[in-house]
mmCIF file of C-alpha atoms in Angstrom:
data_model
loop_
_atom_site.group_PDB
_atom_site.id
_atom_site.type_symbol
_atom_site.label_atom_id
_atom_site.label_comp_id
_atom_site.label_asym_id
_atom_site.label_seq_id
_atom_site.Cartn_x
_atom_site.Cartn_y
_atom_site.Cartn_z
ATOM 1 C CA MET A 1 12.316 19.243 -53.724
ATOM 2 C CA PHE A 2 11.946 22.965 -53.098
ATOM 3 C CA LYS A 3 15.090 23.897 -55.010
ATOM 4 C CA PRO A 4 14.328 25.752 -58.278
ATOM 5 C CA THR A 5 16.375 23.269 -60.309
ATOM 6 C CA MET A 6 14.166 20.370 -59.147
ATOM 7 C CA LYS A 7 11.201 21.780 -61.092
ATOM 8 C CA GLU A 8 12.968 21.116 -64.393
ATOM 9 C CA LEU A 9 14.050 17.574 -63.515
ATOM 10 C CA GLN A 10 12.410 14.957 -65.735
ATOM 11 C CA CYS A 11 11.903 11.250 -65.172
ATOM 12 C CA LEU A 12 11.872 8.536 -67.849
ATOM 13 C CA THR A 13 9.127 5.919 -67.654
ATOM 14 C CA ASP A 14 9.704 2.216 -68.148
ATOM 15 C CA ASN A 15 9.318 2.474 -71.916
ATOM 16 C CA GLY A 16 12.071 5.083 -72.045
ATOM 17 C CA ILE A 17 9.973 7.444 -74.145
ATOM 18 C CA ASP A 18 7.524 9.304 -71.916
ATOM 19 C CA GLN A 19 8.979 11.935 -69.646
ATOM 20 C CA LEU A 20 7.422 12.941 -66.360
ATOM 21 C CA ASN A 21 8.098 15.964 -64.232
ATOM 22 C CA PHE A 22 9.882 14.680 -61.138
ATOM 23 C CA LEU A 23 8.293 17.138 -58.738
ATOM 24 C CA GLY A 24 4.756 16.340 -59.915
ATOM 25 C CA TYR A 25 5.439 12.613 -59.836
ATOM 26 C CA ALA A 26 6.834 12.747 -56.280
ATOM 27 C CA LYS A 27 3.877 14.729 -54.964
ATOM 28 C CA GLU A 28 1.422 12.308 -56.564
ATOM 29 C CA ASN A 29 3.071 9.008 -55.636
ATOM 30 C CA CYS A 30 5.179 9.708 -52.538
ATOM 31 C CA SER A 31 2.759 11.755 -50.466
ATOM 32 C CA PHE A 32 2.558 11.231 -46.714
ATOM 33 C CA GLU A 33 -0.390 8.976 -45.818
ATOM 34 C CA ILE A 34 -1.795 11.065 -42.975
ATOM 35 C CA GLU A 35 -5.017 9.054 -42.891
ATOM 36 C CA PHE A 36 -3.124 5.816 -42.297
ATOM 37 C CA MET A 37 -1.019 7.363 -39.539
ATOM 38 C CA LEU A 38 -4.127 8.659 -37.781
ATOM 39 C CA PHE A 39 -5.699 5.224 -38.034
ATOM 40 C CA ALA A 40 -2.584 3.489 -36.686
ATOM 41 C CA SER A 41 -2.081 5.904 -33.776
ATOM 42 C CA THR A 42 -5.778 5.795 -32.831
ATOM 43 C CA SER A 43 -5.789 1.987 -32.915
ATOM 44 C CA ALA A 44 -2.671 1.835 -30.750
ATOM 45 C CA PHE A 45 -4.188 4.256 -28.239
ATOM 46 C CA LEU A 46 -7.414 2.237 -28.050
ATOM 47 C CA CYS A 47 -5.486 -1.011 -27.499
ATOM 48 C CA ILE A 48 -3.444 0.535 -24.681
ATOM 49 C CA PHE A 49 -6.581 2.013 -23.133
ATOM 50 C CA ILE A 50 -8.391 -1.359 -23.203
ATOM 51 C CA ILE A 51 -5.388 -3.112 -21.620
ATOM 52 C CA VAL A 52 -5.202 -0.511 -18.841
ATOM 53 C CA VAL A 53 -8.944 -0.753 -18.118
ATOM 54 C CA LEU A 54 -8.919 -4.564 -18.030
ATOM 55 C CA SER A 55 -5.793 -4.608 -15.841
ATOM 56 C CA TYR A 56 -7.408 -2.224 -13.367
ATOM 57 C CA LYS A 57 -10.641 -4.239 -13.340
ATOM 58 C CA PHE A 58 -8.992 -7.576 -12.594
ATOM 59 C CA ALA A 59 -5.884 -6.460 -10.669
ATOM 60 C CA GLY A 60 -6.787 -2.988 -9.418
ATOM 61 C CA GLN A 61 -7.180 -4.120 -5.812
ATOM 62 C CA TYR A 62 -3.529 -5.249 -5.805
ATOM 63 C CA ILE A 63 -1.985 -2.266 -7.571
ATOM 64 C CA GLY A 64 -2.451 0.218 -4.739
ATOM 65 C CA PRO A 65 -1.188 -2.052 -1.936
ATOM 66 C CA PHE A 66 1.729 -3.217 -4.087
ATOM 67 C CA TYR A 67 2.744 0.383 -4.738
ATOM 68 C CA HIS A 68 2.605 1.278 -1.043
ATOM 69 C CA ILE A 69 4.470 -1.882 -0.022
ATOM 70 C CA ALA A 70 7.195 -1.264 -2.604
ATOM 71 C CA SER A 71 7.538 2.387 -1.610
ATOM 72 C CA GLY A 72 7.702 1.393 2.073
ATOM 73 C CA TRP A 73 10.478 -1.097 1.426
ATOM 74 C CA PHE A 74 12.346 1.436 -0.704
ATOM 75 C CA ARG A 75 12.189 4.210 1.902
ATOM 76 C CA GLU A 76 13.266 1.875 4.681
ATOM 77 C CA ALA A 77 16.124 0.537 2.554
ATOM 78 C CA LEU A 78 17.375 4.074 1.973
ATOM 79 C CA ARG A 79 17.022 4.964 5.626
ATOM 80 C CA ALA A 80 18.761 1.839 6.873
ATOM 81 C CA ASN A 81 21.989 2.454 4.896
ATOM 82 C CA GLY A 82 22.738 -1.223 4.765
ATOM 83 C CA LYS A 83 21.646 -2.034 8.322
ATOM 84 C CA HIS A 84 17.954 -2.354 9.102
ATOM 85 C CA GLN A 85 17.030 -0.455 12.260
ATOM 86 C CA TYR A 86 13.424 0.099 13.300
ATOM 87 C CA ARG A 87 12.302 3.475 14.579
ATOM 88 C CA TYR A 88 9.417 1.868 16.494
ATOM 89 C CA ASP A 89 8.813 -1.454 18.158
ATOM 90 C CA VAL A 90 5.070 -1.515 17.487
ATOM 91 C CA PHE A 91 2.778 0.236 15.029
ATOM 92 C CA VAL A 92 -0.629 0.472 16.697
ATOM 93 C CA SER A 93 -3.555 0.269 14.279
ATOM 94 C CA TYR A 94 -6.703 1.575 15.952
ATOM 95 C CA SER A 95 -9.801 3.649 15.352
ATOM 96 C CA GLY A 96 -9.722 7.275 16.422
ATOM 97 C CA LYS A 97 -12.917 6.593 18.394
ATOM 98 C CA ASP A 98 -10.917 4.207 20.611
ATOM 99 C CA GLU A 99 -8.118 6.685 21.255
ATOM 100 C CA HIS A 100 -9.128 7.219 24.881
ATOM 101 C CA TRP A 101 -8.474 3.526 25.627
ATOM 102 C CA VAL A 102 -5.175 3.693 23.755
ATOM 103 C CA MET A 103 -3.925 6.702 25.704
ATOM 104 C CA GLU A 104 -5.260 5.699 29.111
ATOM 105 C CA GLU A 105 -4.660 1.948 29.012
ATOM 106 C CA LEU A 106 -2.364 0.820 26.207
ATOM 107 C CA ARG A 107 0.305 3.499 26.170
ATOM 108 C CA PRO A 108 1.175 3.567 29.889
ATOM 109 C CA ASN A 109 1.073 -0.230 30.234
ATOM 110 C CA LEU A 110 3.427 -0.825 27.307
ATOM 111 C CA GLU A 111 5.720 2.193 27.072
ATOM 112 C CA ARG A 112 6.325 2.566 30.814
ATOM 113 C CA ARG A 113 6.880 -1.120 31.474
ATOM 114 C CA GLY A 114 10.373 -2.500 31.097
ATOM 115 C CA PRO A 115 13.159 -2.963 30.498
ATOM 116 C CA PRO A 116 13.141 -3.394 27.593
ATOM 117 C CA PHE A 117 10.965 -0.343 27.038
ATOM 118 C CA LEU A 118 8.752 -0.382 23.967
ATOM 119 C CA ARG A 119 8.415 2.487 21.524
ATOM 120 C CA LEU A 120 4.881 2.673 20.131
ATOM 121 C CA CYS A 121 3.896 4.385 16.892
ATOM 122 C CA LEU A 122 0.543 6.146 17.380
ATOM 123 C CA HIS A 123 -0.969 8.033 14.472
ATOM 124 C CA SER A 124 -2.198 10.898 16.649
ATOM 125 C CA ARG A 125 1.288 11.441 18.041
ATOM 126 C CA ASP A 126 3.876 10.157 15.572
ATOM 127 C CA PHE A 127 2.558 10.752 12.043
ATOM 128 C CA GLN A 128 4.505 13.400 10.116
ATOM 129 C CA LEU A 129 2.572 16.664 9.821
ATOM 130 C CA GLY A 130 1.725 17.700 6.264
ATOM 131 C CA GLU A 131 2.541 14.304 4.766
ATOM 132 C CA ASP A 132 0.007 12.234 2.820
ATOM 133 C CA ILE A 133 -1.965 9.950 5.160
ATOM 134 C CA VAL A 134 -1.367 6.813 3.098
ATOM 135 C CA GLU A 135 2.368 7.516 2.973
ATOM 136 C CA ASN A 136 2.343 8.107 6.734
ATOM 137 C CA ILE A 137 0.666 4.729 7.283
ATOM 138 C CA THR A 138 2.998 2.856 4.944
ATOM 139 C CA ASP A 139 6.116 4.496 6.289
ATOM 140 C CA SER A 140 5.121 3.840 9.899
ATOM 141 C CA ILE A 141 4.237 0.173 9.339
ATOM 142 C CA TYR A 142 7.586 -0.560 7.702
ATOM 143 C CA ALA A 143 9.447 1.523 10.259
ATOM 144 C CA SER A 144 7.984 -0.672 13.023
ATOM 145 C CA ARG A 145 9.115 -4.113 14.095
ATOM 146 C CA GLN A 146 5.523 -5.381 14.270
ATOM 147 C CA THR A 147 1.899 -4.254 14.024
ATOM 148 C CA LEU A 148 -0.723 -4.375 16.762
ATOM 149 C CA CYS A 149 -4.348 -4.180 15.570
ATOM 150 C CA LEU A 150 -6.938 -3.137 18.152
ATOM 151 C CA VAL A 151 -10.167 -4.553 16.738
ATOM 152 C CA SER A 152 -13.524 -3.094 17.708
ATOM 153 C CA ARG A 153 -16.776 -2.182 15.997
ATOM 154 C CA ASN A 154 -15.285 1.245 15.386
ATOM 155 C CA TYR A 155 -12.231 -0.396 13.825
ATOM 156 C CA LEU A 156 -14.330 -2.453 11.407
ATOM 157 C CA GLY A 157 -16.173 0.666 10.269
ATOM 158 C CA SER A 158 -13.017 2.667 9.471
ATOM 159 C CA ASN A 159 -11.583 2.741 5.943
ATOM 160 C CA TRP A 160 -8.190 3.840 7.247
ATOM 161 C CA CYS A 161 -8.072 0.911 9.659
ATOM 162 C CA SER A 162 -8.995 -1.393 6.782
ATOM 163 C CA LEU A 163 -6.040 -0.064 4.786
ATOM 164 C CA GLU A 164 -3.686 -0.527 7.739
ATOM 165 C CA MET A 165 -4.891 -4.099 8.170
ATOM 166 C CA GLN A 166 -4.437 -4.758 4.452
ATOM 167 C CA LEU A 167 -0.877 -3.419 4.366
ATOM 168 C CA ALA A 168 0.051 -5.282 7.548
ATOM 169 C CA THR A 169 -1.264 -8.615 6.214
ATOM 170 C CA TYR A 170 0.571 -8.139 2.909
ATOM 171 C CA ARG A 171 3.760 -7.560 4.848
ATOM 172 C CA LEU A 172 3.025 -10.646 6.950
ATOM 173 C CA GLN A 173 2.589 -12.801 3.831
ATOM 174 C CA VAL A 174 5.783 -11.532 2.224
ATOM 175 C CA GLU A 175 8.147 -11.549 5.200
ATOM 176 C CA HIS A 176 6.814 -14.773 6.804
ATOM 177 C CA ARG A 177 7.556 -13.492 10.313
ATOM 178 C CA ASP A 178 5.413 -13.146 13.407
ATOM 179 C CA ILE A 179 4.799 -9.417 12.994
ATOM 180 C CA LEU A 180 1.019 -9.075 13.331
ATOM 181 C CA ILE A 181 -0.862 -9.262 16.640
ATOM 182 C CA LEU A 182 -4.618 -8.956 17.099
ATOM 183 C CA VAL A 183 -6.365 -7.655 20.211
ATOM 184 C CA PHE A 184 -10.166 -7.560 20.381
ATOM 185 C CA LEU A 185 -11.390 -4.713 22.553
ATOM 186 C CA GLU A 186 -14.945 -6.099 22.559
ATOM 187 C CA MET A 187 -16.898 -9.123 21.433
ATOM 188 C CA ILE A 188 -17.552 -9.037 17.684
ATOM 189 C CA PRO A 189 -20.442 -11.195 16.384
ATOM 190 C CA SER A 190 -19.464 -13.786 13.790
ATOM 191 C CA ARG A 191 -21.926 -12.385 11.255
ATOM 192 C CA LEU A 192 -20.228 -8.983 11.490
ATOM 193 C CA LEU A 193 -16.736 -10.428 11.357
ATOM 194 C CA SER A 194 -17.503 -12.634 8.345
ATOM 195 C CA SER A 195 -18.001 -9.588 6.113
ATOM 196 C CA HIS A 196 -14.357 -8.625 6.714
ATOM 197 C CA HIS A 197 -12.701 -11.525 4.907
ATOM 198 C CA ARG A 198 -9.088 -10.623 5.608
ATOM 199 C CA LEU A 199 -9.654 -10.294 9.359
ATOM 200 C CA ALA A 200 -11.852 -13.410 9.453
ATOM 201 C CA ARG A 201 -9.037 -15.471 7.914
ATOM 202 C CA LEU A 202 -6.535 -14.126 10.445
ATOM 203 C CA VAL A 203 -8.814 -15.026 13.350
ATOM 204 C CA LYS A 204 -9.016 -18.608 12.080
ATOM 205 C CA THR A 205 -5.249 -19.006 11.653
ATOM 206 C CA ARG A 206 -3.657 -16.884 14.396
ATOM 207 C CA THR A 207 -3.903 -16.672 18.172
ATOM 208 C CA TYR A 208 -5.291 -13.380 19.426
ATOM 209 C CA LEU A 209 -6.027 -11.642 22.732
ATOM 210 C CA ASP A 210 -9.338 -10.424 24.131
ATOM 211 C CA TRP A 211 -9.492 -7.402 26.400
ATOM 212 C CA PRO A 212 -10.973 -8.842 29.617
ATOM 213 C CA GLN A 213 -14.013 -7.162 31.111
ATOM 214 C CA GLU A 214 -13.018 -8.257 34.639
ATOM 215 C CA PRO A 215 -10.604 -5.720 36.191
ATOM 216 C CA GLU A 216 -8.720 -8.459 38.057
ATOM 217 C CA MET A 217 -7.691 -9.977 34.705
ATOM 218 C CA HIS A 218 -6.182 -6.790 33.304
ATOM 219 C CA GLU A 219 -2.746 -7.363 34.787
ATOM 220 C CA VAL A 220 -2.545 -10.827 33.250
ATOM 221 C CA PHE A 221 -3.561 -9.357 29.892
ATOM 222 C CA TRP A 222 -0.831 -6.706 29.978
ATOM 223 C CA ASP A 223 1.782 -9.246 31.067
ATOM 224 C CA ARG A 224 0.971 -11.511 28.115
ATOM 225 C CA LEU A 225 0.899 -8.695 25.579
ATOM 226 C CA TRP A 226 4.079 -7.033 26.836
ATOM 227 C CA CYS A 227 5.958 -10.356 26.922
ATOM 228 C CA LYS A 228 4.948 -11.064 23.333
ATOM 229 C CA LEU A 229 5.976 -7.646 22.035
ATOM 230 C CA SER A 230 9.219 -7.485 24.000
ATOM 231 C CA SER A 231 10.243 -10.998 22.956
ATOM 232 C CA ASN A 232 9.997 -9.982 19.297
ATOM 233 C CA LYS A 233 12.156 -6.975 20.102
ATOM 234 C CA ALA A 234 14.866 -9.250 21.421
ATOM 235 C CA ASN A 235 14.917 -11.327 18.210
#
């Protein structure tokens, strides 16, 4: 249309008499409808935005865990190279405020007892430095044969512990294996436990251990816990 010869081109109308300049006719009748395109693109953007907002509102609580579960499976699949081998026997989910009990009681009674000797994954010792915390948690849970949750008042008040519990229960529901063990370090009132729905459901459906206050019962406790964890290692 920008060639000089196009300016002289004439068009015949339907009656075959009137002649119209082609360039003027094209500009008048074949112009680009920018207003319509803006309307269409804006409408499409608004529809996509509404769908995203509604999806997040009704399914947002599942999107994050699903992403972490999928990424955990993917990383472990790459690492396994066709044969699944766990780096740890047990991922220990616990509050940092209970770390003294973990280091003084749990670690020596599980890692130094054997054979078979158990390899624990402790966040203060085994998490990768510089890596995102959520990725560390996900990677460690799926790199471990099973998860041991040490429940206390401190545990219930920790958001990180809540995430670890959530990821562990999702894995439990998907894999349908006995991979989640609960240990209560202290008595938790029912009214406090009821506000943590996921943990309350586990308590009603799974057998758990209580840390005994009587010193003479400690050896029995460690025997039961070690036998449970080591038996899963043998499977």
